[in-house]
Coordinates of C-alpha atoms and ligand atoms in Angstrom, one line a residue:
M1 CA 197.5 14.5 -69.7
R2 CA 200.0 15.1 -72.4
S3 CA 201.4 11.9 -73.9
L4 CA 205.2 10.9 -73.8
R5 CA 205.1 11.4 -77.6
T6 CA 203.9 15.0 -77.5
K7 CA 206.3 15.8 -74.5
M8 CA 209.3 14.3 -76.7
M9 CA 208.1 16.3 -79.7
M10 CA 208.0 19.5 -77.7
I11 CA 211.5 18.8 -76.2
M12 CA 212.8 18.2 -79.9
V13 CA 211.1 21.3 -81.3
L14 CA 212.4 23.5 -78.3
L15 CA 215.9 22.0 -78.7
I16 CA 216.0 22.6 -82.4
L17 CA 214.7 26.1 -82.0
A18 CA 217.0 27.0 -79.3
L19 CA 220.0 25.5 -81.4
M20 CA 219.1 27.3 -84.6
T21 CA 218.5 30.5 -82.8
V22 CA 221.9 30.4 -81.1
V23 CA 223.8 29.1 -84.3
G24 CA 221.8 31.7 -86.4
S25 CA 222.6 34.7 -84.3
F26 CA 226.2 33.7 -84.0
L27 CA 226.4 33.3 -87.7
I28 CA 224.6 36.6 -88.5
N29 CA 226.7 38.4 -86.0
G30 CA 229.9 36.8 -87.2
V31 CA 229.2 37.7 -90.9
G32 CA 228.3 41.3 -89.8
N33 CA 231.4 41.8 -87.7
Y34 CA 233.6 40.1 -90.4
Y35 CA 232.3 42.9 -92.9
I36 CA 232.7 45.7 -90.7
E37 CA 236.4 44.6 -89.8
E38 CA 237.1 44.2 -93.7
F39 CA 235.8 47.6 -94.3
Y40 CA 238.0 49.2 -91.8
V41 CA 241.0 47.2 -92.9
Q42 CA 240.5 48.3 -96.4
M43 CA 240.1 51.9 -95.3
E44 CA 243.4 51.7 -93.2
Q45 CA 245.2 50.2 -96.3
T46 CA 244.0 52.9 -98.5
F47 CA 244.5 56.0 -96.1
S48 CA 248.2 55.5 -95.8
Q49 CA 250.4 58.4 -94.7
D50 CA 251.3 59.0 -98.3
F51 CA 247.8 59.0 -99.5
I52 CA 246.7 61.4 -96.8
A53 CA 249.6 63.7 -97.8
Q54 CA 248.4 63.5 -101.5
L55 CA 245.1 64.5 -100.3
Q56 CA 246.4 67.3 -98.4
E57 CA 248.3 68.6 -101.2
L58 CA 245.0 68.5 -103.3
A59 CA 243.3 70.2 -100.6
A60 CA 245.8 73.1 -100.5
L61 CA 244.9 74.0 -104.2
P62 CA 243.1 77.2 -104.2
A63 CA 240.3 76.0 -106.5
D64 CA 238.8 72.8 -107.3
G65 CA 240.4 71.1 -104.3
P66 CA 237.4 69.0 -103.4
A67 CA 236.7 67.8 -107.0
E68 CA 240.4 66.8 -107.3
M69 CA 240.3 65.1 -104.1
K70 CA 237.1 63.2 -105.1
Q71 CA 238.7 62.2 -108.4
L72 CA 241.7 60.8 -106.5
L73 CA 239.7 59.0 -104.1
M74 CA 237.3 57.4 -106.8
S75 CA 240.4 56.2 -108.7
Q76 CA 241.5 54.1 -105.8
S77 CA 240.2 50.8 -106.6
D78 CA 241.0 49.6 -103.1
L79 CA 238.5 52.0 -101.7
G80 CA 235.7 50.0 -103.7
I81 CA 233.7 53.0 -104.5
D82 CA 230.4 51.8 -105.9
L83 CA 227.8 54.4 -106.4
T84 CA 225.0 52.0 -105.4
R85 CA 226.5 51.3 -101.9
R86 CA 229.7 52.9 -101.2
N87 CA 230.2 56.6 -101.7
V88 CA 232.9 59.1 -101.1
Y89 CA 232.0 62.7 -99.8
I90 CA 234.2 65.8 -99.5
L91 CA 232.8 67.7 -96.7
D92 CA 233.8 71.2 -95.4
A93 CA 234.8 71.7 -91.8
R94 CA 231.2 72.1 -90.8
G95 CA 230.0 68.9 -92.4
Q96 CA 228.5 70.4 -95.5
V97 CA 228.8 68.4 -98.8
L98 CA 231.2 70.1 -101.1
D99 CA 231.3 67.2 -103.5
S100 CA 230.4 63.5 -103.8
S101 CA 230.8 60.5 -106.0
N102 CA 226.9 60.2 -106.1
Q103 CA 226.3 63.7 -106.5
A104 CA 224.3 63.9 -103.3
D105 CA 224.5 67.2 -101.5
S106 CA 224.0 66.2 -98.0
V107 CA 224.8 63.5 -95.5
S108 CA 223.6 63.1 -91.9
V109 CA 226.1 63.9 -89.4
T110 CA 227.4 60.7 -87.7
T111 CA 229.7 60.3 -84.6
N112 CA 232.7 59.6 -87.0
I113 CA 232.0 62.9 -88.9
L114 CA 232.0 64.7 -85.4
E115 CA 235.2 63.0 -84.7
A116 CA 236.7 64.3 -87.8
M117 CA 235.4 67.8 -87.1
N118 CA 237.4 67.7 -84.1
G119 CA 240.5 66.8 -86.0
Q120 CA 240.5 63.0 -85.3
V121 CA 239.9 60.2 -87.6
G122 CA 236.4 58.9 -87.1
Q123 CA 236.5 55.2 -87.7
R124 CA 234.1 53.7 -85.2
G125 CA 231.8 50.9 -86.6
S126 CA 229.3 48.9 -84.9
I127 CA 227.1 46.0 -85.8
A128 CA 224.0 47.7 -84.6
S129 CA 224.5 50.6 -86.9
S130 CA 222.8 50.6 -90.2
I131 CA 225.7 51.9 -91.9
M132 CA 229.7 51.8 -92.1
D133 CA 231.5 54.9 -92.3
L134 CA 234.9 56.6 -92.0
A135 CA 235.7 60.3 -91.7
V136 CA 239.3 61.5 -92.2
P137 CA 240.1 65.3 -91.6
I138 CA 242.3 66.7 -94.3
D139 CA 244.1 69.8 -93.6
G140 CA 245.0 71.7 -96.7
G141 CA 246.5 74.8 -94.8
S142 CA 244.0 77.5 -95.2
S143 CA 241.0 75.2 -95.9
R144 CA 240.0 72.1 -94.0
Y145 CA 238.2 69.2 -95.4
I146 CA 236.7 66.1 -94.3
V147 CA 237.0 63.0 -96.6
Y148 CA 233.9 60.9 -95.7
V149 CA 233.4 57.3 -97.0
L150 CA 229.9 56.0 -96.3
D151 CA 228.8 52.4 -96.9
N152 CA 225.1 51.6 -96.8
K153 CA 225.7 48.0 -95.6
D154 CA 223.6 46.6 -98.4
T155 CA 226.1 43.9 -99.1
V156 CA 226.0 42.9 -95.3
N157 CA 222.3 43.2 -95.2
A158 CA 221.8 41.1 -98.3
L159 CA 224.1 38.5 -97.0
T160 CA 222.5 38.6 -93.6
S161 CA 218.9 38.2 -94.9
Q162 CA 220.2 35.5 -97.1
L163 CA 221.8 33.7 -94.2
F164 CA 218.6 34.3 -92.3
S165 CA 216.6 32.6 -94.9
I166 CA 218.9 29.7 -95.0
I167 CA 218.6 29.4 -91.3
L168 CA 214.9 29.6 -91.4
Q169 CA 214.7 27.0 -94.1
S170 CA 217.2 24.7 -92.2
L171 CA 215.0 25.3 -89.1
V172 CA 211.8 24.3 -91.0
L173 CA 213.6 21.2 -92.2
G174 CA 215.1 20.5 -88.8
L175 CA 211.7 20.7 -87.4
V176 CA 210.2 18.3 -89.7
I177 CA 213.0 16.0 -89.2
C178 CA 212.7 16.4 -85.5
V179 CA 209.0 15.6 -85.5
V180 CA 209.6 12.5 -87.5
L181 CA 212.5 11.6 -85.4
A182 CA 210.6 12.2 -82.2
F183 CA 207.7 10.1 -83.6
L184 CA 210.1 7.2 -84.3
L185 CA 211.9 7.6 -81.1
S186 CA 208.8 7.9 -79.0
Q187 CA 207.7 4.7 -80.9
I188 CA 210.6 2.8 -79.8
L189 CA 210.1 4.0 -76.2
I190 CA 206.3 3.9 -76.1
T191 CA 205.8 0.4 -77.5
P192 CA 207.5 -1.4 -74.4
I193 CA 206.1 1.1 -72.2
R194 CA 202.5 0.3 -73.6
A195 CA 203.2 -3.3 -73.2
L196 CA 204.3 -2.8 -69.6
T197 CA 201.1 -0.8 -68.9
A198 CA 199.0 -3.6 -70.3
G199 CA 201.0 -6.1 -68.1
T200 CA 200.4 -4.2 -64.9
R201 CA 196.9 -4.1 -65.8
Q202 CA 196.7 -7.8 -66.2
V203 CA 198.6 -8.3 -63.0
A204 CA 196.3 -6.2 -61.1
A205 CA 193.3 -8.1 -62.6
G206 CA 195.0 -11.2 -61.2
E207 CA 196.3 -12.7 -64.5
F208 CA 200.0 -13.7 -64.0
A209 CA 200.3 -16.3 -66.8
Q210 CA 201.9 -14.3 -69.6
A211 CA 205.5 -12.8 -69.2
L212 CA 206.1 -9.8 -71.2
A213 CA 208.7 -10.0 -74.1
V214 CA 212.0 -8.4 -73.3
T215 CA 213.0 -6.6 -76.6
S216 CA 215.9 -4.4 -75.6
R217 CA 218.7 -4.4 -73.1
D218 CA 218.3 -0.8 -72.1
E219 CA 216.6 0.5 -68.9
I220 CA 213.2 -0.3 -70.4
G221 CA 214.3 -3.9 -71.1
M222 CA 215.6 -4.0 -67.6
L223 CA 212.4 -2.7 -66.2
T224 CA 210.5 -5.3 -68.3
R225 CA 212.7 -8.1 -66.9
N226 CA 212.2 -6.7 -63.4
F227 CA 208.4 -6.5 -63.9
N228 CA 208.4 -10.1 -65.1
H229 CA 210.4 -11.3 -62.1
M230 CA 208.1 -9.2 -59.7
S231 CA 204.9 -10.7 -61.3
Q232 CA 206.4 -14.3 -61.0
V233 CA 207.3 -13.6 -57.3
L234 CA 203.9 -12.0 -56.6
Q235 CA 202.2 -15.1 -58.3
N236 CA 204.1 -17.4 -56.1
T237 CA 203.4 -15.5 -53.1
I238 CA 199.6 -15.3 -54.0
S239 CA 199.4 -18.9 -54.7
Q240 CA 201.0 -19.8 -51.4
V241 CA 198.8 -17.4 -49.5
E242 CA 195.8 -18.9 -51.6
N243 CA 197.0 -22.4 -50.6
E244 CA 197.3 -21.6 -47.0
R245 CA 193.7 -20.1 -47.0
N246 CA 192.3 -23.1 -48.8
K247 CA 193.9 -25.3 -46.3
L248 CA 192.6 -23.3 -43.5
S249 CA 189.1 -23.1 -45.0
T250 CA 189.0 -26.7 -45.6
L251 CA 190.1 -27.4 -42.1
F252 CA 187.4 -24.9 -40.8
L253 CA 184.8 -26.5 -43.0
H254 CA 185.4 -30.1 -41.8
M255 CA 186.6 -29.7 -38.3
T256 CA 184.4 -31.4 -35.8
D257 CA 184.8 -28.5 -33.2
G258 CA 182.7 -25.5 -33.8
V259 CA 184.5 -22.1 -34.5
V260 CA 182.6 -18.7 -34.5
A261 CA 184.6 -15.4 -35.2
F262 CA 183.2 -12.1 -33.9
G263 CA 184.2 -8.7 -35.4
P264 CA 185.3 -5.8 -33.2
T265 CA 181.5 -4.8 -32.6
G266 CA 180.8 -8.3 -31.6
Q267 CA 179.0 -9.2 -34.8
V268 CA 179.4 -12.8 -36.2
I269 CA 182.0 -12.5 -39.1
H270 CA 182.9 -16.1 -39.6
H271 CA 181.5 -19.7 -38.6
N272 CA 181.7 -23.1 -39.6
P273 CA 178.9 -25.6 -40.1
A274 CA 179.8 -27.6 -36.9
A275 CA 179.2 -24.4 -34.8
S276 CA 175.7 -23.9 -36.4
R277 CA 175.1 -27.7 -35.7
M278 CA 176.1 -27.4 -32.0
L279 CA 174.4 -24.2 -31.2
S280 CA 171.3 -25.5 -33.1
R281 CA 170.9 -22.2 -34.9
N282 CA 171.6 -20.8 -38.2
L283 CA 174.3 -18.1 -37.7
T284 CA 174.3 -14.9 -39.6
A285 CA 176.1 -11.5 -39.5
E286 CA 173.0 -10.3 -37.7
D287 CA 173.7 -12.4 -34.7
S288 CA 176.0 -10.9 -32.0
F289 CA 178.3 -12.4 -29.3
D290 CA 176.0 -11.1 -26.6
E291 CA 173.1 -12.8 -27.8
I292 CA 174.9 -16.1 -28.3
F293 CA 177.5 -16.1 -25.4
G294 CA 176.3 -13.2 -23.5
Q295 CA 175.7 -15.3 -20.4
E296 CA 179.0 -17.1 -20.6
A297 CA 181.3 -14.2 -21.1
S298 CA 181.7 -10.5 -21.5
F299 CA 182.8 -9.4 -25.0
S300 CA 184.6 -6.3 -23.8
K301 CA 186.5 -8.3 -21.2
L302 CA 187.5 -10.8 -23.9
L303 CA 188.8 -7.9 -26.1
D304 CA 191.0 -6.9 -23.1
L305 CA 192.7 -10.1 -22.8
K306 CA 196.3 -10.4 -24.1
R307 CA 196.6 -12.7 -27.2
S308 CA 198.0 -15.8 -25.4
E309 CA 195.1 -15.6 -22.9
Y310 CA 191.7 -17.2 -23.1
L311 CA 188.6 -17.9 -21.2
E312 CA 186.7 -21.1 -20.7
G313 CA 183.1 -21.5 -20.4
Q314 CA 180.3 -24.1 -20.5
K315 CA 177.1 -23.8 -22.2
R316 CA 174.0 -26.1 -22.5
V317 CA 172.1 -26.1 -25.8
G318 CA 169.2 -28.6 -25.5
D319 CA 170.7 -31.9 -24.5
R320 CA 174.0 -30.9 -25.7
E321 CA 176.9 -29.9 -23.3
L322 CA 179.2 -27.5 -24.8
E323 CA 182.7 -26.6 -23.7
L324 CA 183.9 -23.1 -24.9
F325 CA 187.3 -21.6 -25.4
M326 CA 187.2 -17.8 -26.1
A327 CA 190.1 -15.6 -27.0
P328 CA 190.9 -12.4 -28.8
F329 CA 192.5 -12.8 -32.1
S330 CA 194.2 -9.5 -32.4
A331 CA 195.9 -7.2 -30.0
D332 CA 194.5 -4.1 -32.1
K333 CA 191.0 -3.5 -30.7
T334 CA 189.7 -1.8 -33.9
G335 CA 190.7 -4.5 -36.3
G336 CA 190.5 -7.7 -34.1
G337 CA 187.7 -9.6 -32.5
V338 CA 187.1 -12.7 -30.6
M339 CA 187.2 -16.4 -31.5
V340 CA 185.1 -18.9 -29.9
V341 CA 186.0 -22.6 -30.3
I342 CA 183.2 -24.9 -29.4
H343 CA 183.8 -28.4 -28.2
D344 CA 180.8 -30.7 -28.0
V345 CA 181.5 -32.8 -24.8
T346 CA 178.0 -34.5 -24.6
E347 CA 179.3 -37.9 -25.8
Q348 CA 182.3 -37.5 -23.6
R349 CA 180.0 -36.8 -20.6
K350 CA 177.8 -39.6 -21.4
S351 CA 180.4 -42.1 -21.7
E352 CA 182.0 -41.0 -18.5
Q353 CA 178.8 -41.3 -16.9
T354 CA 178.2 -44.8 -18.4
R355 CA 181.7 -45.8 -17.3
R356 CA 181.0 -44.6 -13.9
E357 CA 177.7 -46.5 -13.7
F358 CA 179.2 -49.5 -15.1
V359 CA 182.1 -49.8 -12.5
A360 CA 179.4 -49.2 -9.8
N361 CA 177.3 -51.9 -11.2
V362 CA 180.2 -54.4 -11.6
S363 CA 181.1 -53.8 -8.1
H364 CA 177.6 -54.1 -6.8
E365 CA 176.9 -57.3 -8.9
L366 CA 180.0 -58.8 -7.4
R367 CA 179.6 -57.6 -4.0
T368 CA 176.2 -59.2 -3.3
P369 CA 177.3 -62.9 -4.0
L370 CA 180.6 -62.3 -2.4
T371 CA 178.7 -61.2 0.8
N372 CA 176.5 -64.2 0.7
V373 CA 179.6 -66.5 0.1
K374 CA 181.3 -64.8 3.1
S375 CA 178.3 -64.9 5.6
Y376 CA 177.4 -68.5 4.7
A377 CA 181.0 -69.7 5.0
E378 CA 181.4 -67.8 8.2
T379 CA 178.3 -69.4 9.7
L380 CA 179.6 -72.7 8.6
L381 CA 182.9 -72.0 10.2
D382 CA 181.3 -70.8 13.5
A383 CA 178.7 -73.1 13.9
G384 CA 180.7 -76.0 12.7
D385 CA 179.3 -79.4 13.7
D386 CA 176.3 -77.7 15.4
L387 CA 174.5 -77.3 12.2
P388 CA 172.2 -80.1 11.1
P389 CA 173.7 -81.8 7.9
E390 CA 170.7 -80.7 5.9
L391 CA 171.2 -77.0 6.6
K392 CA 175.0 -77.4 6.2
K393 CA 174.2 -78.9 2.7
N394 CA 171.9 -76.0 1.9
F395 CA 174.4 -73.6 3.0
L396 CA 177.1 -75.2 0.9
G397 CA 174.7 -75.2 -2.0
V398 CA 174.1 -71.4 -1.8
I399 CA 177.9 -70.8 -1.6
V400 CA 178.4 -72.9 -4.7
S401 CA 175.4 -71.1 -6.6
E402 CA 176.7 -67.7 -5.7
A403 CA 180.3 -68.6 -6.9
D404 CA 178.7 -70.0 -10.1
R405 CA 177.0 -66.7 -10.4
M406 CA 180.1 -64.8 -10.1
T407 CA 181.8 -66.9 -12.7
R408 CA 178.9 -66.2 -15.1
I409 CA 179.1 -62.4 -14.4
V410 CA 183.0 -62.4 -14.7
K411 CA 182.7 -64.6 -18.0
D412 CA 180.1 -62.4 -19.5
L413 CA 182.1 -59.3 -18.7
L414 CA 185.1 -60.9 -20.3
T415 CA 183.0 -61.6 -23.4
L416 CA 181.9 -57.9 -23.5
T417 CA 185.4 -56.5 -22.9
K418 CA 186.7 -58.7 -25.8
F419 CA 183.9 -57.3 -28.1
D420 CA 184.7 -53.6 -26.8
Y421 CA 188.4 -54.1 -27.7
G422 CA 187.7 -56.0 -31.1
K423 CA 189.5 -59.0 -29.7
M424 CA 186.7 -61.5 -30.0
E425 CA 187.7 -64.4 -32.1
M426 CA 184.9 -65.6 -34.4
N427 CA 184.7 -69.1 -35.7
L428 CA 183.0 -68.3 -39.0
T429 CA 181.3 -71.2 -40.7
R430 CA 178.3 -71.7 -43.0
F431 CA 175.6 -73.7 -41.4
P432 CA 171.7 -74.1 -41.6
F433 CA 169.9 -71.6 -39.6
S434 CA 167.0 -74.0 -38.9
K435 CA 169.5 -76.4 -37.2
A436 CA 170.7 -73.6 -34.7
V437 CA 167.2 -72.9 -33.8
E438 CA 166.1 -76.6 -33.4
N439 CA 169.3 -77.2 -31.3
V440 CA 168.2 -74.4 -28.8
Y441 CA 164.7 -75.9 -28.9
Q442 CA 165.9 -79.3 -27.9
A443 CA 168.2 -77.8 -25.2
V444 CA 165.5 -75.8 -23.4
A445 CA 162.7 -78.2 -23.9
L446 CA 163.2 -79.9 -20.6
D447 CA 163.6 -76.6 -18.8
A448 CA 160.4 -75.3 -20.3
K449 CA 158.6 -78.6 -19.2
N450 CA 159.9 -78.1 -15.6
H451 CA 158.0 -74.8 -15.7
R452 CA 155.1 -76.4 -17.3
H453 CA 155.3 -74.1 -20.4
T454 CA 153.9 -74.9 -23.7
L455 CA 157.0 -74.6 -26.0
T456 CA 156.2 -74.6 -29.8
L457 CA 158.7 -74.5 -32.8
T458 CA 157.6 -73.6 -36.2
C459 CA 160.5 -73.8 -38.6
P460 CA 159.7 -74.2 -42.3
D461 CA 161.7 -76.5 -44.5
G462 CA 164.3 -75.2 -46.7
L463 CA 165.5 -72.2 -44.6
P464 CA 168.6 -70.8 -46.1
D465 CA 172.1 -71.2 -44.4
I466 CA 173.8 -68.4 -42.6
H467 CA 177.4 -67.5 -42.3
G468 CA 178.7 -66.9 -38.8
D469 CA 179.9 -68.3 -35.6
R470 CA 177.4 -71.1 -34.9
E471 CA 178.1 -71.3 -31.1
R472 CA 177.5 -67.6 -30.4
I473 CA 174.4 -67.4 -32.7
E474 CA 172.9 -70.4 -30.7
Q475 CA 174.1 -68.6 -27.5
V476 CA 172.0 -65.6 -28.6
I477 CA 168.8 -67.6 -29.5
M478 CA 169.3 -69.5 -26.2
N479 CA 169.4 -66.3 -24.2
I480 CA 166.2 -65.1 -25.7
V481 CA 164.3 -68.4 -25.1
S482 CA 165.7 -68.7 -21.7
N483 CA 164.5 -65.1 -20.9
A484 CA 161.0 -66.0 -22.2
I485 CA 161.1 -69.0 -19.8
K486 CA 162.5 -67.0 -16.8
Y487 CA 160.1 -64.1 -17.3
T488 CA 156.9 -66.0 -17.7
A489 CA 154.9 -67.4 -15.0
D490 CA 154.8 -71.2 -14.9
G491 CA 152.5 -72.8 -17.4
G492 CA 153.0 -70.1 -20.0
Q493 CA 152.9 -70.3 -23.7
I494 CA 156.3 -69.7 -25.6
D495 CA 156.3 -70.0 -29.2
I496 CA 159.5 -70.2 -31.4
T497 CA 158.9 -69.0 -35.1
A498 CA 161.8 -69.0 -37.6
G499 CA 161.4 -67.9 -41.2
T500 CA 162.7 -65.8 -44.1
K501 CA 162.1 -62.2 -44.8
G502 CA 163.5 -61.0 -48.0
D503 CA 167.2 -61.9 -48.0
K504 CA 167.2 -62.4 -44.4
V505 CA 166.3 -65.2 -41.9
F506 CA 164.6 -64.3 -38.6
V507 CA 163.6 -66.2 -35.4
N508 CA 161.0 -64.8 -33.2
V509 CA 160.4 -65.8 -29.5
S510 CA 156.9 -64.9 -28.1
D511 CA 155.7 -65.4 -24.6
N512 CA 152.7 -64.5 -22.6
G513 CA 154.9 -63.7 -19.5
I514 CA 155.2 -60.6 -17.3
G515 CA 156.1 -58.3 -20.2
I516 CA 158.2 -55.2 -19.9
P517 CA 157.1 -51.5 -19.2
E518 CA 157.4 -49.3 -22.3
K519 CA 159.9 -47.0 -20.4
D520 CA 162.2 -49.8 -20.0
L521 CA 162.3 -51.0 -23.6
P522 CA 164.9 -48.6 -24.8
R523 CA 167.5 -49.5 -22.0
L524 CA 167.2 -53.3 -22.1
F525 CA 170.5 -53.4 -24.1
E526 CA 172.4 -51.4 -21.5
R527 CA 174.9 -53.4 -19.4
F528 CA 173.3 -54.8 -16.1
Y529 CA 170.1 -53.1 -16.9
R530 CA 167.2 -55.2 -15.5
V531 CA 163.6 -54.2 -15.1
D532 CA 163.1 -56.2 -11.9
K533 CA 166.6 -56.9 -10.5
A534 CA 165.4 -59.2 -7.7
R535 CA 163.7 -61.5 -10.1
S536 CA 166.6 -61.5 -12.4
R537 CA 169.0 -62.4 -9.9
E538 CA 166.7 -65.0 -8.5
S539 CA 166.5 -66.7 -11.7
G540 CA 170.3 -66.6 -12.2
G541 CA 170.4 -63.6 -14.6
T542 CA 173.3 -61.2 -14.8
G543 CA 171.8 -58.5 -16.7
L544 CA 174.3 -58.9 -19.5
G545 CA 172.5 -61.4 -21.7
L546 CA 171.0 -58.9 -24.0
S547 CA 174.1 -56.6 -24.1
I548 CA 176.1 -59.7 -25.4
A549 CA 173.2 -60.7 -27.8
K550 CA 173.4 -57.2 -29.4
E551 CA 177.2 -57.3 -29.7
I552 CA 177.1 -60.8 -31.4
L553 CA 174.5 -59.7 -33.9
N554 CA 176.2 -56.7 -34.7
Q555 CA 179.3 -58.6 -35.6
H556 CA 177.1 -60.6 -37.8
Q557 CA 175.3 -57.6 -39.4
G558 CA 172.2 -58.9 -37.6
D559 CA 169.5 -57.0 -35.7
I560 CA 167.2 -57.5 -32.5
Q561 CA 163.9 -56.1 -31.9
I562 CA 161.8 -56.3 -28.7
E563 CA 158.2 -55.6 -28.6
S564 CA 156.3 -56.0 -25.2
V565 CA 153.2 -55.1 -23.4
Y566 CA 153.6 -55.0 -19.7
G567 CA 151.6 -57.8 -18.0
E568 CA 150.6 -59.5 -21.3
G569 CA 153.9 -60.8 -22.9
T570 CA 157.0 -60.2 -25.0
S571 CA 158.0 -60.8 -28.6
V572 CA 161.7 -60.8 -29.4
T573 CA 162.9 -61.1 -33.0
I574 CA 166.4 -61.5 -34.3
T575 CA 167.2 -61.1 -38.0
L576 CA 170.5 -62.3 -39.9
P577 CA 171.6 -62.1 -43.3
A578 CA 171.1 -65.3 -45.2
V579 CA 173.7 -66.9 -47.5
R580 CA 172.7 -66.4 -51.1
D581 CA 173.3 -69.5 -53.2
E582 CA 174.7 -68.5 -56.6
T583 CA 172.5 -70.1 -59.2
Ligands
ADP601 P1 169.1 -61.1 -17.4 O1 170.2 -61.9 -17.3 O2 168.7 -60.3 -16.3 O3 168.1 -61.9 -17.9 P2 169.1 -59.9 -20.0 O4 170.2 -58.9 -20.6 O5 169.0 -61.0 -20.6 O6 169.5 -60.2 -18.5 O7 167.8 -59.1 -20.0 C1 167.5 -57.8 -19.4 C2 166.3 -57.6 -18.7 O8 165.3 -57.7 -19.7 C3 165.9 -58.6 -17.9 O9 166.4 -58.6 -16.6 C4 164.5 -58.5 -17.8 O10 164.0 -57.6 -16.9 C5 164.0 -58.2 -19.2 N1 163.5 -59.3 -20.1 C6 164.3 -59.8 -21.0 N2 163.5 -60.7 -21.8 C7 162.3 -60.6 -21.1 C8 161.0 -61.4 -21.5 N3 160.9 -62.2 -22.3 N4 159.8 -61.0 -20.7 C9 160.1 -60.0 -19.8 N5 161.3 -59.3 -19.3 C10 162.3 -59.6 -20.2

C-alpha cells in the first residue's frame, strides 16, 4: 500500500515534470523559430532588388566574377558573415563551389540549392534542420551563379543547450521544492487523518470518551467534526441499548416466572435461575427442547406458529405444578427460536384446594348443629304438649348447646378472618408471664377436678414479663390445657410447667391422654382438622383452637410445638420472647 505522502509526492513530481517538459519544449522551439525567422528577415533585407542587380553586374564580368561577388557579399555587414558559423559560397549552376568565405571547396546540396538551380530563390528553413541556408540564383548573362549563405546554427544550438541546461536546473530545483512541499502539505493532511484513524480504532474498541480536536475548517475539519458527532450518537445509542439490555437481564434474573429460550435447533440458549429451580435441573446448552418439554409440545409446530400465537401446557416436576406458555420469538425460522415461560402454580392450586376444603368444612360444621336444632325444634313443635317435661327440657338443652356451638364456630372463624386480613386489634401490654399461666390454672382447676384429673403447676419465681395481648395469650394457654383435659380419659395426669429458655419463656402442658397418631401431627394446625371428629365435637371442640393459637403466637413472635405418642400422651410447648430489663 502506498502512503498518501508517496502518492502526493508522485503527483507533484509528475506535475512538475510535465510542466517543465511543456514549458521547456515551447521555449526551445520558440527560440529556434525566432532565430530562423531572424535569419530569413536579415537575408531579405540584404538581398534587395538593387543588391541582386549589383551581384548580376559582377556576375557578368568575364573574369573573377565569383571572387568579386564574394567580396561584395562579405562586405555586407547586414549579412553577418562570420567564418566560424555563417559563410557565403559562390556556386556554379551545378552546385560546385567556385569561391567561399571560408575557402571550403564543397557544400552539401540542400533543397534550397536545388531550388536555386531551378532558378528560384531557395529560402526554406525548418526547426528540425541542423542548418539555416539561403540560395539565390544570380544570372550574369552568359554565366549563372548561385549565391549560397549557410549558417551552421551554432548560435541557436548554443542558446538551446543553455536553455536546456537552465530548464534542467530549474527542473531539479523544482523537484526538490516539490518534494519538500509535498512532504509539508502531506503533513498538514496526514496529521488529522492519522488522528481520525486512531479515533476510529478507539471507537471500534468501544472507547468513546475522547473527542478528536478539530484543527481546521476545511473538509478534514468537517470530517473530524462529523466523526465526533457520529461517535457521540453511537455512544448514546450503545448506552441506551446497554441500559435496555441491563434492565431486561435484571428482570430476567429476578423474575419469579421461569424463562427458557431455545435456539433454532432446539438447544437451550438462555434461561433464568427461576427456570432451573422450577424444573429442578441445571440447564445447559446441551439440553434440548424435546428433552425438557417434548411431552408437552412439538418444537417444529411451535416454530410454525405466528408471532402473536402461543401454546399453553401443563407440566408436573416432583410435587410442583407448572403452567407453560410457549411461543416462537421470531418469524424467521433460521434465526429465531422458541421462548417458554414457566409459571409455578403449585401454591395457587394448593390454596385453591385449601379454600375449597375450608368452605366445605365450614358448611359441614354449621350444617350438623343446624340439622340438630331443626329436628329437635320440629319434634318439639309437632309433639307439643305430648312430650314429658323432662324430655322437653332435654331437647331444649340440646338446641341451646348446638346454638352455642355454632356461635363458637362463627366467633372462631371471625377471629381467624381478622388475622387473615390483618384486622386483629391487639391490646398490647407488659405483664408477668407467670400470672397468665396461674390464671389459666385457676380457671381450669374445677373442670380438671370434675374429670378427676391430677392437675399440677410448676412455675418458678421470678419469671420474666412478656409483652403482648394478655387476654389472647391466656386464650392460647387455656386452649392447650382444655385440649389436655378433653383428650385425656378421666383420672389422668396433667402437668403445667412454665420456665425460661435463653431469652424466652415457655409453658409446657403434658398429659397421659389418648395421644395423637404421628401422621396427624403435621396437620393439627389446619383449620377444622381433628384427629377424632366425633370426640372433638362431643367435647365441644370446633377444630379451630390450635389454628387460632398458632396465629396469636405468630403475632407475638412466639412458637408452638406438639410432641405426642399415640395412646400414651401429648406434650405441647409454647414459647414467647421475654421482655429484657435494661440494667
Ligand atoms: P378442637 O376444638 O377439636 O380441640 P383444636 O384445634 O384445639 O381443636 O385441636 C385439634 C385436634 O388436635 C383435636 O381435635 C384433637 O384431635 C387433637 N388434640 C389437641 N390436643 C390434644 C391432646 N392434648 N391430646 C390428644 N389430641 C389432641
